[in-house]
Amino acid sequence: MFREYYVKDFTPNQNIPAIEKREFGFASFEGWMLRHKTFSNTDELASFLRDSVPLHAYVSGAYYEDPEAEMEKKGWLGADLIFEIDADHIPTPCNKIHDEWTCNKCGFSGKGIVPEKCPACDGEKFDDHTWICEVCLASAKLETIKLLDMLTRDFGFHEKEMRTFFSGHRGYHIHVESETVKTLDSIARKEIVDYVSGLGLETALHGLDENDLRNLSVNDSSWRGRIAKGMHGFILNAGPDDYKNIGLERSSATSITKLMTSNKDGILNSLSGSRPWRTIKGIGPETWKRIIEHSAKQQTANVDTVVTTDIHRLIRLTGSLHGKTGLRKVEFPAAAIDSFDPFKSAIAFKAGTTTVFVSNAPEFRLGDETFGPYQNQKVDLPTAAAVLLICKKRAEVAQ
Ligand SMILES: [Zn+2]
Ligand SMILES: [Zn+2]
């Protein structure tokens, strides 16, 4: 099916600026990796894909004088600024249910997000057994929306300089293609990651003083405005449990909730900039500090640090199939992100059915149809759903 896709449906007109300066890499079905490939145009690339049919296809975010040379001799000229937001790194209520990992070294296994080190043997390599789920992808999308907003409003990138993609598996990518970022080194890129993920964020350095909130408004620029927005959202909905969760004692959480509720309209109007701030008796600096810190955390964008700071990184090729799903990496306009449906737009195989034997799969949706759950059973599925289960190692083609 991958071959059929690359022969019939892969469109070579994917926009890859300065294609001849980029390095390409491919992972084969047999398990080996090919790197340092170059193509002078998209037709050459498409013909290579038709002939070799890789499991995964990648292209560098970097530009080189000689992309075919070994790494030290390539002559690095610059790189796009790339962000990956992946459900692998976002704690969701469901990843403890559908994600499992096993340590390659000692076989220790657990549920949820893959740890950095194995708790049993300190090993760092794992086999993961994850699922592509609507809740996880919705939370990845939320992080992406926050990131897009920061890149636009705080960094001033134009929408034409930013490209938005669904990865074909569990996340979203944003590529900033602009002369202003091209030659930034890893350290500069790390500063950008720290800014968007709020690492080392000192609210005091943004003029946020819990003793004096006068002038704080959602209309403020950068992190001040973001925190004000977070506070607005928090105060609008928070109940006693929420105040307790941000670190207040149960007894004061109840009284603070009462005070907040009776002063809510006033506070929200002050945060919106439409009414001067007034001190509220009974809500002290310690409470405001907790609310400010919690609000800051809510506004951060959870990006994969390693991807953005690695200036030689290979990124999945747009339009190629993701070997873990058989779904395509697709580009879509950032302005349409709210309504973007990865389970529709990324489907590569639109026709035909295949009979598979499914070992186990949770309920899932593709297009407008919902499938499963399945457990050790033979089923006829639309080819896209069958390929997804096979790629996820949950099914085999039935004999
Ligand atoms: Zn281990
Ligand atoms: Zn999930």
PDB file of N, CA and C in Angstrom, residues 66-132:
ATOM      1  N   ASP A  66      27.220  21.383   0.890  1.00  0.00           N
ATOM      2  CA  ASP A  66      27.327  20.048   0.302  1.00  0.00           C
ATOM      3  C   ASP A  66      26.560  19.040   1.177  1.00  0.00           C
ATOM      4  N   PRO A  67      25.254  18.905   0.940  1.00  0.00           N
ATOM      5  CA  PRO A  67      24.418  18.078   1.829  1.00  0.00           C
ATOM      6  C   PRO A  67      24.803  16.601   1.827  1.00  0.00           C
ATOM      7  N   GLU A  68      25.557  16.168   0.774  1.00  0.00           N
ATOM      8  CA  GLU A  68      25.913  14.751   0.677  1.00  0.00           C
ATOM      9  C   GLU A  68      27.128  14.398   1.523  1.00  0.00           C
ATOM     10  N   ALA A  69      27.900  15.395   1.900  1.00  0.00           N
ATOM     11  CA  ALA A  69      29.139  15.150   2.653  1.00  0.00           C
ATOM     12  C   ALA A  69      28.823  14.648   4.052  1.00  0.00           C
ATOM     13  N   GLU A  70      29.845  14.107   4.738  1.00  0.00           N
ATOM     14  CA  GLU A  70      29.596  13.712   6.128  1.00  0.00           C
ATOM     15  C   GLU A  70      29.411  14.976   6.964  1.00  0.00           C
ATOM     16  N   MET A  71      28.815  14.812   8.147  1.00  0.00           N
ATOM     17  CA  MET A  71      28.285  15.937   8.892  1.00  0.00           C
ATOM     18  C   MET A  71      29.260  17.109   9.041  1.00  0.00           C
ATOM     19  N   GLU A  72      30.519  16.827   9.412  1.00  0.00           N
ATOM     20  CA  GLU A  72      31.467  17.918   9.699  1.00  0.00           C
ATOM     21  C   GLU A  72      31.873  18.662   8.411  1.00  0.00           C
ATOM     22  N   LYS A  73      31.686  17.988   7.272  1.00  0.00           N
ATOM     23  CA  LYS A  73      32.160  18.609   6.029  1.00  0.00           C
ATOM     24  C   LYS A  73      31.028  19.176   5.187  1.00  0.00           C
ATOM     25  N   LYS A  74      29.805  19.156   5.715  1.00  0.00           N
ATOM     26  CA  LYS A  74      28.655  19.602   4.925  1.00  0.00           C
ATOM     27  C   LYS A  74      28.678  21.106   4.635  1.00  0.00           C
ATOM     28  N   GLY A  75      29.218  21.908   5.526  1.00  0.00           N
ATOM     29  CA  GLY A  75      29.180  23.357   5.354  1.00  0.00           C
ATOM     30  C   GLY A  75      27.802  23.915   5.692  1.00  0.00           C
ATOM     31  N   TRP A  76      27.517  23.990   6.961  1.00  0.00           N
ATOM     32  CA  TRP A  76      26.189  24.434   7.426  1.00  0.00           C
ATOM     33  C   TRP A  76      25.945  25.888   7.059  1.00  0.00           C
ATOM     34  N   LEU A  77      24.835  26.166   6.390  1.00  0.00           N
ATOM     35  CA  LEU A  77      24.555  27.539   5.959  1.00  0.00           C
ATOM     36  C   LEU A  77      23.452  28.190   6.784  1.00  0.00           C
ATOM     37  N   GLY A  78      22.686  27.343   7.495  1.00  0.00           N
ATOM     38  CA  GLY A  78      21.557  27.884   8.257  1.00  0.00           C
ATOM     39  C   GLY A  78      20.495  26.814   8.379  1.00  0.00           C
ATOM     40  N   ALA A  79      19.437  27.110   9.121  1.00  0.00           N
ATOM     41  CA  ALA A  79      18.350  26.145   9.280  1.00  0.00           C
ATOM     42  C   ALA A  79      17.054  26.871   9.603  1.00  0.00           C
ATOM     43  N   ASP A  80      15.954  26.286   9.150  1.00  0.00           N
ATOM     44  CA  ASP A  80      14.651  26.812   9.546  1.00  0.00           C
ATOM     45  C   ASP A  80      14.504  26.638  11.056  1.00  0.00           C
ATOM     46  N   LEU A  81      13.607  27.427  11.630  1.00  0.00           N
ATOM     47  CA  LEU A  81      13.331  27.291  13.064  1.00  0.00           C
ATOM     48  C   LEU A  81      12.130  26.349  13.183  1.00  0.00           C
ATOM     49  N   ILE A  82      12.366  25.190  13.822  1.00  0.00           N
ATOM     50  CA  ILE A  82      11.345  24.145  13.788  1.00  0.00           C
ATOM     51  C   ILE A  82      10.862  23.785  15.192  1.00  0.00           C
ATOM     52  N   PHE A  83       9.563  23.657  15.318  1.00  0.00           N
ATOM     53  CA  PHE A  83       8.975  23.247  16.592  1.00  0.00           C
ATOM     54  C   PHE A  83       8.176  21.971  16.395  1.00  0.00           C
ATOM     55  N   GLU A  84       8.329  21.057  17.342  1.00  0.00           N
ATOM     56  CA  GLU A  84       7.470  19.875  17.341  1.00  0.00           C
ATOM     57  C   GLU A  84       6.711  19.828  18.642  1.00  0.00           C
ATOM     58  N   ILE A  85       5.417  19.614  18.528  1.00  0.00           N
ATOM     59  CA  ILE A  85       4.585  19.437  19.713  1.00  0.00           C
ATOM     60  C   ILE A  85       3.983  18.058  19.594  1.00  0.00           C
ATOM     61  N   ASP A  86       4.332  17.205  20.545  1.00  0.00           N
ATOM     62  CA  ASP A  86       3.983  15.802  20.399  1.00  0.00           C
ATOM     63  C   ASP A  86       3.291  15.301  21.654  1.00  0.00           C
ATOM     64  N   ALA A  87       2.234  14.531  21.469  1.00  0.00           N
ATOM     65  CA  ALA A  87       1.512  13.981  22.623  1.00  0.00           C
ATOM     66  C   ALA A  87       2.424  13.132  23.506  1.00  0.00           C
ATOM     67  N   ASP A  88       3.568  12.676  22.938  1.00  0.00           N
ATOM     68  CA  ASP A  88       4.513  11.896  23.746  1.00  0.00           C
ATOM     69  C   ASP A  88       4.993  12.671  24.968  1.00  0.00           C
ATOM     70  N   HIS A  89       4.989  14.001  24.884  1.00  0.00           N
ATOM     71  CA  HIS A  89       5.538  14.813  25.970  1.00  0.00           C
ATOM     72  C   HIS A  89       4.468  15.535  26.775  1.00  0.00           C
ATOM     73  N   ILE A  90       3.208  15.368  26.405  1.00  0.00           N
ATOM     74  CA  ILE A  90       2.147  16.094  27.100  1.00  0.00           C
ATOM     75  C   ILE A  90       1.394  15.126  28.010  1.00  0.00           C
ATOM     76  N   PRO A  91       1.360  15.412  29.306  1.00  0.00           N
ATOM     77  CA  PRO A  91       0.594  14.528  30.181  1.00  0.00           C
ATOM     78  C   PRO A  91      -0.907  14.702  29.900  1.00  0.00           C
ATOM     79  N   THR A  92      -1.556  13.653  29.461  1.00  0.00           N
ATOM     80  CA  THR A  92      -3.001  13.714  29.219  1.00  0.00           C
ATOM     81  C   THR A  92      -3.671  12.689  30.139  1.00  0.00           C
ATOM     82  N   PRO A  93      -4.989  12.840  30.362  1.00  0.00           N
ATOM     83  CA  PRO A  93      -5.646  11.892  31.263  1.00  0.00           C
ATOM     84  C   PRO A  93      -5.626  10.468  30.722  1.00  0.00           C
ATOM     85  N   CYS A  94      -5.414  10.333  29.390  1.00  0.00           N
ATOM     86  CA  CYS A  94      -5.532   8.999  28.806  1.00  0.00           C
ATOM     87  C   CYS A  94      -4.220   8.307  28.510  1.00  0.00           C
ATOM     88  N   ASN A  95      -3.071   9.017  28.574  1.00  0.00           N
ATOM     89  CA  ASN A  95      -1.867   8.289  28.163  1.00  0.00           C
ATOM     90  C   ASN A  95      -1.463   7.169  29.129  1.00  0.00           C
ATOM     91  N   LYS A  96      -1.946   7.251  30.368  1.00  0.00           N
ATOM     92  CA  LYS A  96      -1.726   6.136  31.289  1.00  0.00           C
ATOM     93  C   LYS A  96      -2.581   4.916  30.910  1.00  0.00           C
ATOM     94  N   ILE A  97      -3.608   5.149  30.107  1.00  0.00           N
ATOM     95  CA  ILE A  97      -4.479   4.036  29.693  1.00  0.00           C
ATOM     96  C   ILE A  97      -3.958   3.394  28.412  1.00  0.00           C
ATOM     97  N   HIS A  98      -3.581   4.259  27.408  1.00  0.00           N
ATOM     98  CA  HIS A  98      -3.279   3.653  26.111  1.00  0.00           C
ATOM     99  C   HIS A  98      -1.798   3.599  25.750  1.00  0.00           C
ATOM    100  N   ASP A  99      -0.904   4.176  26.590  1.00  0.00           N
ATOM    101  CA  ASP A  99       0.518   4.154  26.238  1.00  0.00           C
ATOM    102  C   ASP A  99       1.312   3.288  27.218  1.00  0.00           C
ATOM    103  N   GLU A 100       2.188   2.465  26.648  1.00  0.00           N
ATOM    104  CA  GLU A 100       3.055   1.613  27.465  1.00  0.00           C
ATOM    105  C   GLU A 100       4.470   1.683  26.925  1.00  0.00           C
ATOM    106  N   TRP A 101       5.431   1.441  27.779  1.00  0.00           N
ATOM    107  CA  TRP A 101       6.826   1.395  27.331  1.00  0.00           C
ATOM    108  C   TRP A 101       7.544   0.245  28.011  1.00  0.00           C
ATOM    109  N   THR A 102       8.572  -0.267  27.321  1.00  0.00           N
ATOM    110  CA  THR A 102       9.380  -1.355  27.869  1.00  0.00           C
ATOM    111  C   THR A 102      10.844  -0.990  27.708  1.00  0.00           C
ATOM    112  N   CYS A 103      11.634  -1.133  28.757  1.00  0.00           N
ATOM    113  CA  CYS A 103      13.066  -0.840  28.698  1.00  0.00           C
ATOM    114  C   CYS A 103      13.752  -1.884  27.821  1.00  0.00           C
ATOM    115  N   ASN A 104      14.560  -1.415  26.847  1.00  0.00           N
ATOM    116  CA  ASN A 104      15.258  -2.321  25.943  1.00  0.00           C
ATOM    117  C   ASN A 104      16.313  -3.154  26.663  1.00  0.00           C
ATOM    118  N   LYS A 105      16.851  -2.594  27.742  1.00  0.00           N
ATOM    119  CA  LYS A 105      17.974  -3.223  28.417  1.00  0.00           C
ATOM    120  C   LYS A 105      17.503  -4.301  29.388  1.00  0.00           C
ATOM    121  N   CYS A 106      16.512  -3.960  30.246  1.00  0.00           N
ATOM    122  CA  CYS A 106      16.157  -4.911  31.305  1.00  0.00           C
ATOM    123  C   CYS A 106      14.716  -5.419  31.213  1.00  0.00           C
ATOM    124  N   GLY A 107      13.930  -4.856  30.294  1.00  0.00           N
ATOM    125  CA  GLY A 107      12.575  -5.358  30.119  1.00  0.00           C
ATOM    126  C   GLY A 107      11.554  -4.779  31.080  1.00  0.00           C
ATOM    127  N   PHE A 108      11.981  -3.875  31.959  1.00  0.00           N
ATOM    128  CA  PHE A 108      11.052  -3.223  32.883  1.00  0.00           C
ATOM    129  C   PHE A 108      10.038  -2.429  32.055  1.00  0.00           C
ATOM    130  N   SER A 109       8.762  -2.471  32.467  1.00  0.00           N
ATOM    131  CA  SER A 109       7.781  -1.742  31.669  1.00  0.00           C
ATOM    132  C   SER A 109       6.851  -0.920  32.544  1.00  0.00           C
ATOM    133  N   GLY A 110       6.220   0.067  31.940  1.00  0.00           N
ATOM    134  CA  GLY A 110       5.308   0.923  32.685  1.00  0.00           C
ATOM    135  C   GLY A 110       4.293   1.560  31.758  1.00  0.00           C
ATOM    136  N   LYS A 111       3.377   2.326  32.334  1.00  0.00           N
ATOM    137  CA  LYS A 111       2.339   2.989  31.537  1.00  0.00           C
ATOM    138  C   LYS A 111       2.560   4.495  31.523  1.00  0.00           C
ATOM    139  N   GLY A 112       2.005   5.163  30.508  1.00  0.00           N
ATOM    140  CA  GLY A 112       2.094   6.619  30.432  1.00  0.00           C
ATOM    141  C   GLY A 112       3.309   7.088  29.650  1.00  0.00           C
ATOM    142  N   ILE A 113       3.761   8.320  29.943  1.00  0.00           N
ATOM    143  CA  ILE A 113       4.868   8.940  29.219  1.00  0.00           C
ATOM    144  C   ILE A 113       6.171   8.176  29.446  1.00  0.00           C
ATOM    145  N   VAL A 114       6.937   7.968  28.368  1.00  0.00           N
ATOM    146  CA  VAL A 114       8.217   7.254  28.465  1.00  0.00           C
ATOM    147  C   VAL A 114       9.169   8.061  29.360  1.00  0.00           C
ATOM    148  N   PRO A 115       9.771   7.424  30.386  1.00  0.00           N
ATOM    149  CA  PRO A 115      10.683   8.170  31.263  1.00  0.00           C
ATOM    150  C   PRO A 115      12.005   8.450  30.559  1.00  0.00           C
ATOM    151  N   GLU A 116      12.795   9.411  31.074  1.00  0.00           N
ATOM    152  CA  GLU A 116      14.102   9.674  30.473  1.00  0.00           C
ATOM    153  C   GLU A 116      15.057   8.522  30.764  1.00  0.00           C
ATOM    154  N   LYS A 117      14.953   8.003  31.999  1.00  0.00           N
ATOM    155  CA  LYS A 117      15.801   6.872  32.385  1.00  0.00           C
ATOM    156  C   LYS A 117      14.937   5.764  32.958  1.00  0.00           C
ATOM    157  N   CYS A 118      15.331   4.524  32.692  1.00  0.00           N
ATOM    158  CA  CYS A 118      14.592   3.399  33.238  1.00  0.00           C
ATOM    159  C   CYS A 118      14.725   3.410  34.768  1.00  0.00           C
ATOM    160  N   PRO A 119      13.591   3.337  35.489  1.00  0.00           N
ATOM    161  CA  PRO A 119      13.670   3.366  36.954  1.00  0.00           C
ATOM    162  C   PRO A 119      14.385   2.138  37.515  1.00  0.00           C
ATOM    163  N   ALA A 120      14.469   1.059  36.744  1.00  0.00           N
ATOM    164  CA  ALA A 120      15.103  -0.157  37.253  1.00  0.00           C
ATOM    165  C   ALA A 120      16.595  -0.214  36.945  1.00  0.00           C
ATOM    166  N   CYS A 121      17.007   0.194  35.726  1.00  0.00           N
ATOM    167  CA  CYS A 121      18.410  -0.022  35.358  1.00  0.00           C
ATOM    168  C   CYS A 121      19.083   1.231  34.799  1.00  0.00           C
ATOM    169  N   ASP A 122      18.402   2.384  34.789  1.00  0.00           N
ATOM    170  CA  ASP A 122      18.952   3.626  34.248  1.00  0.00           C
ATOM    171  C   ASP A 122      19.138   3.598  32.727  1.00  0.00           C
ATOM    172  N   GLY A 123      18.657   2.550  32.061  1.00  0.00           N
ATOM    173  CA  GLY A 123      18.749   2.480  30.607  1.00  0.00           C
ATOM    174  C   GLY A 123      17.979   3.637  29.980  1.00  0.00           C
ATOM    175  N   GLU A 124      18.406   4.016  28.752  1.00  0.00           N
ATOM    176  CA  GLU A 124      17.770   5.176  28.125  1.00  0.00           C
ATOM    177  C   GLU A 124      17.046   4.834  26.834  1.00  0.00           C
ATOM    178  N   LYS A 125      17.014   3.546  26.469  1.00  0.00           N
ATOM    179  CA  LYS A 125      16.312   3.165  25.239  1.00  0.00           C
ATOM    180  C   LYS A 125      15.067   2.348  25.586  1.00  0.00           C
ATOM    181  N   PHE A 126      13.968   2.694  24.910  1.00  0.00           N
ATOM    182  CA  PHE A 126      12.699   2.040  25.222  1.00  0.00           C
ATOM    183  C   PHE A 126      11.956   1.662  23.953  1.00  0.00           C
ATOM    184  N   ASP A 127      11.161   0.621  24.038  1.00  0.00           N
ATOM    185  CA  ASP A 127      10.175   0.326  23.000  1.00  0.00           C
ATOM    186  C   ASP A 127       8.884   0.944  23.488  1.00  0.00           C
ATOM    187  N   ASP A 128       8.264   1.782  22.654  1.00  0.00           N
ATOM    188  CA  ASP A 128       6.984   2.313  23.122  1.00  0.00           C
ATOM    189  C   ASP A 128       5.836   1.715  22.329  1.00  0.00           C
ATOM    190  N   HIS A 129       4.718   1.650  22.997  1.00  0.00           N
ATOM    191  CA  HIS A 129       3.526   1.048  22.450  1.00  0.00           C
ATOM    192  C   HIS A 129       2.436   2.087  22.692  1.00  0.00           C
ATOM    193  N   THR A 130       2.394   3.077  21.788  1.00  0.00           N
ATOM    194  CA  THR A 130       1.489   4.208  22.029  1.00  0.00           C
ATOM    195  C   THR A 130       0.270   4.113  21.125  1.00  0.00           C
ATOM    196  N   TRP A 131      -0.694   4.948  21.395  1.00  0.00           N
ATOM    197  CA  TRP A 131      -1.882   4.987  20.562  1.00  0.00           C
ATOM    198  C   TRP A 131      -2.104   6.399  20.074  1.00  0.00           C
ATOM    199  N   ILE A 132      -2.707   6.539  18.884  1.00  0.00           N
ATOM    200  CA  ILE A 132      -2.992   7.863  18.352  1.00  0.00           C
ATOM    201  C   ILE A 132      -4.447   8.159  18.697  1.00  0.00           C
TER     202      ILE A 132
END
